[in-house]
Amino acid sequence: MDRKRHATIAEIARLAGVGTATVDRVLHNRGTVRETTRQRVEQARAAIESGAPMSPRARPWRLKVLLPELAGSSTEHLGRCLQACGERGNATVECVFARKMEPAALARKLRACAGQGIDAVAFQALEDPRVHDAVDFLHGARIPGLALLSGLANPNIIATVGIDNRAAGRTAGFLMGRFTRQAGRVAIVTAGSLYRLHEDREMGFRAALRAGFPHIGESIVLNGEDDGTRNFTVVSEALARYPDLVGIYNVGGGHEGVVRALKEAGVVGELVHIGHNFSQETRSYLLDGSMDIVLHLDMHNVAEHAVEAMVAHLEQRQRDPGFLPIGIVTRENTTGLAFS
């Protein structure tokens, strides 16, 4: 039986192009090392121990990812998954965070990628002229951009990695229609018009209800700005104002605010509550009955497709990531399911 070969510190340092002290810090988790350097060391060790070539290039592709800060556990998990993808293959991934729902801040961080040696950048897109202008600027600097989760109507975006959000909304609408028993209205909790994914989910949801469920009347829109505190306020007000509310569909984040409003109003279990992103938080809501359905997107899958799409583009290989699958989670199938 072949035994696994163990790379020496000197071998790893030589292949990674770093000092032996840096390798020692990475392998033994001592001191602070830049994330991209750590990824390069891990790539070198894996290449030596597997016998595979590390990279066809003199250096790995340098990829940067911009994610919204304070956007919840699923976004934080996506960042960790993306950086884990940088430990293998021929790319390093650096994740940074921009202020949530602020197009000017995102545009500044996109423009700042020029002149940094960045080969490609991925970001959760905000539909705003300043973001479009920043993408065009990077295109002129030969830095391709990829949209994560939420798309951007810009010809210089090489791809969008995520689900078919219109289909996700239709799925939520179908489930809402099937789960509700009595006639009434439903509330759609959204974050406004900056994320195309929110608009697409809302449109799909409305279309499914119109097509198959006439017992559901008006769909009211509550702008919670993707924030738990704001969601609590708008949902509490809606519950007080509309006694015939039979369901709530949250197209974005801030689930804790919706749940708190339902609990304080004493209507948990009386309304159908559907949301997105399976996490420790939403798992607890499913189990205590304050959520009924979570539409699930595997963030490991997102990370792998995003990195592969950027590298394929840089290496001039055709690679269409397509739409990723949507999972449906209830309290009955949470056991053993990995968080997104």
CSV table of N, CA, C and O in Angstrom, one decimal, residues 74-142:
chain,number,residue,atom,x,y,z
A,74,SER,N,-25.1,33.4,6.5
A,74,SER,CA,-24.9,32.8,5.2
A,74,SER,C,-23.8,33.5,4.4
A,74,SER,O,-23.0,32.9,3.7
A,75,THR,N,-23.8,34.8,4.4
A,75,THR,CA,-22.8,35.6,3.7
A,75,THR,C,-21.4,35.4,4.3
A,75,THR,O,-20.4,35.2,3.6
A,76,GLU,N,-21.3,35.3,5.6
A,76,GLU,CA,-20.0,35.0,6.3
A,76,GLU,C,-19.5,33.6,5.9
A,76,GLU,O,-18.4,33.4,5.6
A,77,HIS,N,-20.5,32.7,5.8
A,77,HIS,CA,-20.1,31.3,5.4
A,77,HIS,C,-19.6,31.3,4.0
A,77,HIS,O,-18.7,30.5,3.6
A,78,LEU,N,-20.3,32.0,3.1
A,78,LEU,CA,-19.9,32.1,1.7
A,78,LEU,C,-18.4,32.6,1.6
A,78,LEU,O,-17.6,32.1,0.9
A,79,GLY,N,-18.1,33.6,2.4
A,79,GLY,CA,-16.7,34.1,2.4
A,79,GLY,C,-15.7,33.0,2.8
A,79,GLY,O,-14.7,32.9,2.2
A,80,ARG,N,-16.1,32.2,3.8
A,80,ARG,CA,-15.2,31.1,4.3
A,80,ARG,C,-15.0,30.1,3.2
A,80,ARG,O,-13.9,29.5,2.9
A,81,CYS,N,-16.1,29.8,2.5
A,81,CYS,CA,-16.1,28.8,1.4
A,81,CYS,C,-15.2,29.3,0.3
A,81,CYS,O,-14.5,28.5,-0.3
A,82,LEU,N,-15.3,30.5,-0.1
A,82,LEU,CA,-14.5,31.1,-1.2
A,82,LEU,C,-13.0,31.0,-0.8
A,82,LEU,O,-12.2,30.6,-1.7
A,83,GLN,N,-12.7,31.4,0.4
A,83,GLN,CA,-11.3,31.3,0.8
A,83,GLN,C,-10.8,29.9,0.8
A,83,GLN,O,-9.6,29.6,0.5
A,84,ALA,N,-11.6,28.9,1.2
A,84,ALA,CA,-11.3,27.5,1.2
A,84,ALA,C,-11.0,27.0,-0.2
A,84,ALA,O,-10.1,26.2,-0.4
A,85,CYS,N,-11.7,27.6,-1.2
A,85,CYS,CA,-11.4,27.2,-2.6
A,85,CYS,C,-10.0,27.7,-3.0
A,85,CYS,O,-9.5,27.1,-4.0
A,86,GLY,N,-9.5,28.7,-2.4
A,86,GLY,CA,-8.2,29.2,-2.7
A,86,GLY,C,-7.1,28.3,-2.2
A,86,GLY,O,-5.9,28.6,-2.5
A,87,GLU,N,-7.4,27.3,-1.4
A,87,GLU,CA,-6.4,26.4,-0.9
A,87,GLU,C,-6.0,25.3,-1.9
A,87,GLU,O,-5.2,24.5,-1.6
A,88,ARG,N,-6.7,25.2,-3.0
A,88,ARG,CA,-6.5,24.2,-4.0
A,88,ARG,C,-6.6,24.9,-5.4
A,88,ARG,O,-7.1,25.9,-5.5
A,89,GLY,N,-6.0,24.2,-6.3
A,89,GLY,CA,-6.1,24.7,-7.7
A,89,GLY,C,-5.0,25.8,-8.0
A,89,GLY,O,-4.0,25.8,-7.3
A,90,ASN,N,-5.3,26.6,-8.9
A,90,ASN,CA,-4.3,27.6,-9.3
A,90,ASN,C,-4.8,29.0,-9.1
A,90,ASN,O,-4.6,29.9,-10.0
A,91,ALA,N,-5.4,29.3,-8.0
A,91,ALA,CA,-5.9,30.7,-7.7
A,91,ALA,C,-5.9,30.9,-6.2
A,91,ALA,O,-6.0,29.9,-5.4
A,92,THR,N,-5.6,32.1,-5.8
A,92,THR,CA,-5.8,32.5,-4.4
A,92,THR,C,-7.0,33.5,-4.3
A,92,THR,O,-7.2,34.2,-5.3
A,93,VAL,N,-7.7,33.4,-3.2
A,93,VAL,CA,-9.0,34.2,-3.1
A,93,VAL,C,-8.9,35.1,-1.8
A,93,VAL,O,-8.6,34.6,-0.8
A,94,GLU,N,-9.1,36.4,-2.0
A,94,GLU,CA,-9.1,37.3,-0.9
A,94,GLU,C,-10.5,37.9,-0.8
A,94,GLU,O,-11.0,38.4,-1.8
A,95,CYS,N,-11.1,37.7,0.3
A,95,CYS,CA,-12.5,38.3,0.6
A,95,CYS,C,-12.4,39.5,1.4
A,95,CYS,O,-11.7,39.5,2.5
A,96,VAL,N,-13.0,40.6,1.0
A,96,VAL,CA,-13.2,41.8,1.8
A,96,VAL,C,-14.6,42.2,1.8
A,96,VAL,O,-15.4,41.7,1.0
A,97,PHE,N,-15.0,43.0,2.7
A,97,PHE,CA,-16.4,43.4,2.9
A,97,PHE,C,-16.6,44.9,2.7
A,97,PHE,O,-15.8,45.7,3.1
A,98,ALA,N,-17.7,45.2,2.0
A,98,ALA,CA,-18.1,46.6,1.8
A,98,ALA,C,-19.4,46.8,2.5
A,98,ALA,O,-20.2,45.9,2.8
A,99,ARG,N,-19.7,48.1,2.8
A,99,ARG,CA,-20.9,48.4,3.6
A,99,ARG,C,-22.1,48.0,2.8
A,99,ARG,O,-22.3,48.2,1.6
A,100,LYS,N,-23.0,47.3,3.5
A,100,LYS,CA,-24.2,46.7,2.9
A,100,LYS,C,-25.1,47.8,2.4
A,100,LYS,O,-25.4,48.8,3.0
A,101,MET,N,-25.7,47.5,1.2
A,101,MET,CA,-26.7,48.4,0.6
A,101,MET,C,-26.2,49.8,0.3
A,101,MET,O,-27.0,50.7,0.3
A,102,GLU,N,-24.9,50.0,0.1
A,102,GLU,CA,-24.4,51.3,-0.2
A,102,GLU,C,-23.6,51.2,-1.5
A,102,GLU,O,-22.4,50.8,-1.6
A,103,PRO,N,-24.3,51.5,-2.7
A,103,PRO,CA,-23.6,51.4,-4.0
A,103,PRO,C,-22.3,52.2,-4.1
A,103,PRO,O,-21.4,51.8,-4.8
A,104,ALA,N,-22.3,53.4,-3.5
A,104,ALA,CA,-21.1,54.2,-3.6
A,104,ALA,C,-19.9,53.5,-3.0
A,104,ALA,O,-18.8,53.5,-3.5
A,105,ALA,N,-20.1,52.9,-1.9
A,105,ALA,CA,-19.0,52.2,-1.2
A,105,ALA,C,-18.5,51.0,-2.0
A,105,ALA,O,-17.3,50.7,-2.1
A,106,LEU,N,-19.5,50.2,-2.6
A,106,LEU,CA,-19.2,49.1,-3.4
A,106,LEU,C,-18.4,49.6,-4.7
A,106,LEU,O,-17.4,48.9,-5.1
A,107,ALA,N,-18.8,50.6,-5.3
A,107,ALA,CA,-18.2,51.1,-6.5
A,107,ALA,C,-16.7,51.5,-6.2
A,107,ALA,O,-15.8,51.3,-7.0
A,108,ARG,N,-16.5,52.2,-5.0
A,108,ARG,CA,-15.1,52.6,-4.7
A,108,ARG,C,-14.2,51.4,-4.5
A,108,ARG,O,-13.1,51.4,-5.0
A,109,LYS,N,-14.7,50.3,-3.8
A,109,LYS,CA,-13.9,49.1,-3.6
A,109,LYS,C,-13.7,48.4,-4.9
A,109,LYS,O,-12.6,47.8,-5.1
A,110,LEU,N,-14.6,48.4,-5.8
A,110,LEU,CA,-14.4,47.8,-7.2
A,110,LEU,C,-13.3,48.6,-7.9
A,110,LEU,O,-12.3,48.0,-8.4
A,111,ARG,N,-13.4,49.9,-7.9
A,111,ARG,CA,-12.4,50.7,-8.6
A,111,ARG,C,-11.0,50.5,-8.0
A,111,ARG,O,-10.0,50.5,-8.7
A,112,ALA,N,-10.9,50.3,-6.7
A,112,ALA,CA,-9.7,50.2,-6.0
A,112,ALA,C,-8.9,48.9,-6.4
A,112,ALA,O,-7.7,48.7,-6.1
A,113,CYS,N,-9.6,47.9,-7.0
A,113,CYS,CA,-8.9,46.7,-7.5
A,113,CYS,C,-7.9,46.9,-8.6
A,113,CYS,O,-7.0,46.1,-8.8
A,114,ALA,N,-8.1,48.0,-9.3
A,114,ALA,CA,-7.2,48.3,-10.4
A,114,ALA,C,-5.8,48.7,-9.8
A,114,ALA,O,-5.8,49.4,-8.8
A,115,GLY,N,-4.8,48.2,-10.4
A,115,GLY,CA,-3.4,48.6,-9.9
A,115,GLY,C,-3.0,47.7,-8.7
A,115,GLY,O,-1.9,48.0,-8.2
A,116,GLN,N,-3.7,46.8,-8.3
A,116,GLN,CA,-3.4,45.9,-7.2
A,116,GLN,C,-2.9,44.5,-7.6
A,116,GLN,O,-2.6,43.7,-6.7
A,117,GLY,N,-2.8,44.3,-8.9
A,117,GLY,CA,-2.4,43.0,-9.3
A,117,GLY,C,-3.6,42.0,-9.3
A,117,GLY,O,-3.3,40.7,-9.3
A,118,ILE,N,-4.8,42.4,-9.1
A,118,ILE,CA,-6.0,41.6,-9.1
A,118,ILE,C,-6.3,41.1,-10.5
A,118,ILE,O,-6.3,41.9,-11.5
A,119,ASP,N,-6.5,39.8,-10.7
A,119,ASP,CA,-6.8,39.3,-12.0
A,119,ASP,C,-8.3,39.3,-12.3
A,119,ASP,O,-8.7,39.4,-13.5
A,120,ALA,N,-9.1,39.1,-11.3
A,120,ALA,CA,-10.6,39.1,-11.5
A,120,ALA,C,-11.2,39.4,-10.2
A,120,ALA,O,-10.7,39.1,-9.1
A,121,VAL,N,-12.5,39.9,-10.3
A,121,VAL,CA,-13.2,40.3,-9.0
A,121,VAL,C,-14.6,39.8,-9.1
A,121,VAL,O,-15.2,39.8,-10.2
A,122,ALA,N,-15.1,39.2,-8.0
A,122,ALA,CA,-16.5,38.8,-7.9
A,122,ALA,C,-17.1,39.7,-6.8
A,122,ALA,O,-16.5,40.0,-5.8
A,123,PHE,N,-18.4,39.9,-6.9
A,123,PHE,CA,-19.1,40.8,-6.0
A,123,PHE,C,-20.6,40.6,-6.0
A,123,PHE,O,-21.1,40.1,-7.0
A,124,GLN,N,-21.2,40.8,-4.9
A,124,GLN,CA,-22.7,40.8,-4.8
A,124,GLN,C,-23.2,42.1,-5.3
A,124,GLN,O,-23.0,43.2,-4.7
A,125,ALA,N,-23.8,42.1,-6.5
A,125,ALA,CA,-24.0,43.3,-7.3
A,125,ALA,C,-25.2,44.1,-6.7
A,125,ALA,O,-26.2,43.6,-6.3
A,126,LEU,N,-25.1,45.4,-6.8
A,126,LEU,CA,-26.1,46.4,-6.5
A,126,LEU,C,-26.5,47.1,-7.8
A,126,LEU,O,-25.6,47.6,-8.5
A,127,GLU,N,-27.8,47.1,-8.1
A,127,GLU,CA,-28.2,47.7,-9.4
A,127,GLU,C,-28.2,49.3,-9.2
A,127,GLU,O,-29.1,49.9,-8.7
A,128,ASP,N,-27.1,49.9,-9.6
A,128,ASP,CA,-26.9,51.3,-9.5
A,128,ASP,C,-25.9,51.8,-10.5
A,128,ASP,O,-24.9,51.1,-10.9
A,129,PRO,N,-26.1,53.0,-11.1
A,129,PRO,CA,-25.2,53.5,-12.1
A,129,PRO,C,-23.8,53.6,-11.7
A,129,PRO,O,-22.9,53.4,-12.5
A,130,ARG,N,-23.5,53.9,-10.4
A,130,ARG,CA,-22.1,53.9,-10.0
A,130,ARG,C,-21.4,52.6,-10.0
A,130,ARG,O,-20.2,52.5,-10.3
A,131,VAL,N,-22.2,51.5,-9.7
A,131,VAL,CA,-21.6,50.2,-9.8
A,131,VAL,C,-21.4,49.8,-11.2
A,131,VAL,O,-20.3,49.2,-11.6
A,132,HIS,N,-22.3,50.1,-12.1
A,132,HIS,CA,-22.1,49.9,-13.6
A,132,HIS,C,-20.9,50.6,-14.0
A,132,HIS,O,-20.1,50.0,-14.8
A,133,ASP,N,-20.7,51.8,-13.7
A,133,ASP,CA,-19.5,52.6,-14.1
A,133,ASP,C,-18.2,51.9,-13.6
A,133,ASP,O,-17.2,51.9,-14.3
A,134,ALA,N,-18.2,51.4,-12.4
A,134,ALA,CA,-17.0,50.8,-11.8
A,134,ALA,C,-16.7,49.5,-12.6
A,134,ALA,O,-15.6,49.2,-12.8
A,135,VAL,N,-17.8,48.7,-12.9
A,135,VAL,CA,-17.5,47.5,-13.7
A,135,VAL,C,-16.9,47.8,-15.1
A,135,VAL,O,-16.0,47.2,-15.5
A,136,ASP,N,-17.4,48.9,-15.7
A,136,ASP,CA,-16.9,49.3,-17.0
A,136,ASP,C,-15.4,49.8,-16.8
A,136,ASP,O,-14.6,49.5,-17.7
A,137,PHE,N,-15.2,50.5,-15.8
A,137,PHE,CA,-13.8,50.9,-15.5
A,137,PHE,C,-12.8,49.7,-15.4
A,137,PHE,O,-11.7,49.7,-15.9
A,138,LEU,N,-13.3,48.7,-14.6
A,138,LEU,CA,-12.4,47.5,-14.4
A,138,LEU,C,-12.3,46.8,-15.8
A,138,LEU,O,-11.2,46.2,-16.0
A,139,HIS,N,-13.3,46.7,-16.6
A,139,HIS,CA,-13.2,46.1,-17.9
A,139,HIS,C,-12.1,46.8,-18.7
A,139,HIS,O,-11.3,46.1,-19.4
A,140,GLY,N,-12.1,48.1,-18.7
A,140,GLY,CA,-11.1,48.8,-19.4
A,140,GLY,C,-9.7,48.6,-18.8
A,140,GLY,O,-8.7,48.7,-19.6
A,141,ALA,N,-9.6,48.2,-17.6
A,141,ALA,CA,-8.3,47.8,-17.0
A,141,ALA,C,-8.0,46.3,-17.1
A,141,ALA,O,-7.1,45.8,-16.5
A,142,ARG,N,-8.8,45.6,-17.9
A,142,ARG,CA,-8.7,44.2,-18.1
A,142,ARG,C,-8.8,43.4,-16.9
A,142,ARG,O,-8.1,42.4,-16.7
